[in-house]
Tab-separated table of C-alpha atoms in Angstrom:
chain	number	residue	atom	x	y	z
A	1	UNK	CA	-46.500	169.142	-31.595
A	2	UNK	CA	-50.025	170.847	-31.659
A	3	UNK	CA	-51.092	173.918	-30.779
A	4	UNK	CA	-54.782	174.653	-30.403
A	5	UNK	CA	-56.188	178.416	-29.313
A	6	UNK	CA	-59.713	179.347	-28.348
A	7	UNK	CA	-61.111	182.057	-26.617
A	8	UNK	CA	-61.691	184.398	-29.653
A	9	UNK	CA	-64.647	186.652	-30.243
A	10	UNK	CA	-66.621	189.950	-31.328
A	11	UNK	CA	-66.140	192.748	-28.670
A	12	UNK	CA	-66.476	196.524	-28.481
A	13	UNK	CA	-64.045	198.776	-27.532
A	14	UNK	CA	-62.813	198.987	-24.351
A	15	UNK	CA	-63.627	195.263	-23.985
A	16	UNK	CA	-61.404	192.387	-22.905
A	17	UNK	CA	-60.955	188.959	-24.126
A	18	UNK	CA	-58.722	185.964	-22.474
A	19	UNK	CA	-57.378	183.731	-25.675
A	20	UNK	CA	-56.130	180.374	-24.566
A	21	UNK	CA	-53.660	177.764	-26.259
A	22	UNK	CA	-53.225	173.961	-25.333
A	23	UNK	CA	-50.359	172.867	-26.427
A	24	UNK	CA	-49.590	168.809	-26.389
A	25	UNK	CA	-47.287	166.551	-28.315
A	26	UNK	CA	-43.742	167.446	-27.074
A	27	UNK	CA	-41.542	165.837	-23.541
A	28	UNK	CA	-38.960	168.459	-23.518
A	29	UNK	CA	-40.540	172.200	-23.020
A	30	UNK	CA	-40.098	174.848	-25.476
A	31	UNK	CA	-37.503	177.428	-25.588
A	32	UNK	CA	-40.215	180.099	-25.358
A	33	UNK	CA	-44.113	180.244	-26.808
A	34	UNK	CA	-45.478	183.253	-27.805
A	35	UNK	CA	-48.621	184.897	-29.818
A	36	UNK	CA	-48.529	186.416	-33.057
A	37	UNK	CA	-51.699	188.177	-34.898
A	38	UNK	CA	-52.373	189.005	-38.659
A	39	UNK	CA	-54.900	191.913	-40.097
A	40	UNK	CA	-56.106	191.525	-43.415
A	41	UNK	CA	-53.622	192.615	-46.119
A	42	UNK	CA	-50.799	192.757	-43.025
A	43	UNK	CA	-48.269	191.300	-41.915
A	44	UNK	CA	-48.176	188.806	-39.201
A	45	UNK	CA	-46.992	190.463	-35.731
A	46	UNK	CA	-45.619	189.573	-32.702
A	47	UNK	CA	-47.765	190.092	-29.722
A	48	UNK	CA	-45.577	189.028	-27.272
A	49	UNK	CA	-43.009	186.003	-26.252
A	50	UNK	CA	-42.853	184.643	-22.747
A	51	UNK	CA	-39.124	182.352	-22.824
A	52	UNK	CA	-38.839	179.340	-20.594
A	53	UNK	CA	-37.532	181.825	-17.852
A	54	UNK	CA	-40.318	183.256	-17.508
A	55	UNK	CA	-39.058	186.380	-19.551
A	56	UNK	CA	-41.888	188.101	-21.443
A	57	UNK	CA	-41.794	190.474	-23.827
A	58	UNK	CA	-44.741	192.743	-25.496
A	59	UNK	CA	-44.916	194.616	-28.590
A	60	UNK	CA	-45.077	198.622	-27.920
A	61	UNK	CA	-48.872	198.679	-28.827
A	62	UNK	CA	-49.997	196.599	-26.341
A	63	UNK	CA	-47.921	197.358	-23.414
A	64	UNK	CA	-50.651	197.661	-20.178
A	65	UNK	CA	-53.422	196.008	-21.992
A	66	UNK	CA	-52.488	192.925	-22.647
A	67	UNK	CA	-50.890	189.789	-20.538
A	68	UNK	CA	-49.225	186.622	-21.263
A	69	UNK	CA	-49.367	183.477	-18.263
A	70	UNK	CA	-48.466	180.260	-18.808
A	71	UNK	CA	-49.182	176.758	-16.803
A	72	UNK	CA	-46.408	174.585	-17.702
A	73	UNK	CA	-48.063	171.862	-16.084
A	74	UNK	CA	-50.615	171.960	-17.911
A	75	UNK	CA	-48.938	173.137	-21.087
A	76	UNK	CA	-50.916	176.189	-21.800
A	77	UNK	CA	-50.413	179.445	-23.206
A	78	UNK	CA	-53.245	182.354	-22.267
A	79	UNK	CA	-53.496	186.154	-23.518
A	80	UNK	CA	-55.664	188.248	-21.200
A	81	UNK	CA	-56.308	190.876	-23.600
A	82	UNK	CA	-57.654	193.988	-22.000
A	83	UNK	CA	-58.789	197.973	-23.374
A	84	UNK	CA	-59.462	196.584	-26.788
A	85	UNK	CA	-59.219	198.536	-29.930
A	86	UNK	CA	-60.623	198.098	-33.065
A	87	UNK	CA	-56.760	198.023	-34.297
A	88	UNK	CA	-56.347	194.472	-31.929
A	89	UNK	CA	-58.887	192.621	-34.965
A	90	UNK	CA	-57.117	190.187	-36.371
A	91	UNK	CA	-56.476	186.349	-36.329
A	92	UNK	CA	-54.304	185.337	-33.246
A	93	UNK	CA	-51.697	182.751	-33.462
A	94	UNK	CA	-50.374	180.578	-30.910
A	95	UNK	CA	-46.452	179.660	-31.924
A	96	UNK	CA	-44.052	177.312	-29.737
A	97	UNK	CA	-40.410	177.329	-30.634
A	98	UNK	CA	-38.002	174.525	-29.552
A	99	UNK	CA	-34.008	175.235	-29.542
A	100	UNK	CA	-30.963	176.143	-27.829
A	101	UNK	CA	-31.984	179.661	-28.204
A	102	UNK	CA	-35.268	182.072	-28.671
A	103	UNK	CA	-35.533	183.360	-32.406
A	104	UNK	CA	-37.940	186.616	-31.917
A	105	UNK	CA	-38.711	186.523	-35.168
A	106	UNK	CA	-41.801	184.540	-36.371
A	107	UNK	CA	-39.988	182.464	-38.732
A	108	UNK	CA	-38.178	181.068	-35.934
A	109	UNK	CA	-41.064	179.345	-34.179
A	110	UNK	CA	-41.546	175.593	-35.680
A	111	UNK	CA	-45.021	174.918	-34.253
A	112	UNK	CA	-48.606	177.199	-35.066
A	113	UNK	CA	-51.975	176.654	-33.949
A	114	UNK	CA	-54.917	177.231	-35.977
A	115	UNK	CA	-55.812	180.344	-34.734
A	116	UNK	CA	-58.432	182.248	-33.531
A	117	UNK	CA	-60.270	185.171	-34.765
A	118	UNK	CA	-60.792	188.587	-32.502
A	119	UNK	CA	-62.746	191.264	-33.824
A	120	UNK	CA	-63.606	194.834	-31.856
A	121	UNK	CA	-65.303	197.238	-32.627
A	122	UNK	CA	-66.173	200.837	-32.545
C-alpha cells in the first residue's frame, strides 16, 4: 500500500489550503483513512478520520475550518483546510488503516504517506 500527499504550502493567516492523498496498492478498501499532523518537538495528532461509512470525525481545533472528502473510485483522500492559523504548521500525514475495526489512535493505522509540509503565518 502507498500513500502519497501533495498540496502543501506557505500561507498567511486566514488562508486555505486543499492537501490531497493518492492512495494505490490495496483491492479491498480500508476500514477508514484519515490525516494526522506533527509540529516540531510535538506529538503527532489526529486531524480527522473519515471510516468506510462515510463517518468523519475532526479534532476540536479544527471543527468549521477544515474538511475531509474522499473519491473511493479514485482512491483519494483530500483536506480542504480553511481559516488557517499559524498553530495548523506542521507536516501532514496521510494514514490508511485496514481491519475489522477503526483504531482512532495513530498507532493503529498500518499505512503513512510521506507527508507534506504546511506552514502559515502571521
Amino acid at each position: 500500500v502507498q500513500l502519497v500527499e501533495s498540496g502543501g504550502g506557505s500561507v498567511q493567516s486566514g488562508g486555505s489550503l486543499r492537501l490531497s492523498c493518492v492512495a494505490s496498492g490495496y483491492t479491498s478498501s480500508p476500514r477508514c483513512m484519515g490525516w494526522f499532523r506533527q509540529a516540531p518537538g510535538k506529538e503527532r495528532e489526529e486531524v480527522g478520520i473519515i471510516g468506510a461509512d462515510g463517518n468523519i470525525l475532526y479534532r476540536e481545533s479544527v471543527k468549521g475550518r477544515f474538511t475531509i472528502s474522499q473519491d473511493n473510485a479514485e482512491k483519494s483522500l483530500n483536506l480542504q483546510m480553511n481559516s488557517l492559523k499559524p498553530e495548523d504548521t506542521a507536516m501532514y500525514y496521510c494514514a490508511a488503516q485496514f481491519g475489522t475495526f477503526c483504531a482512532r489512535e495513530f498507532s493503529g493505522f498500518q499505512y503513512w504517506g510521506q507527508g507534506t509540509q504546511v506552514t502559515v503565518s502571521s
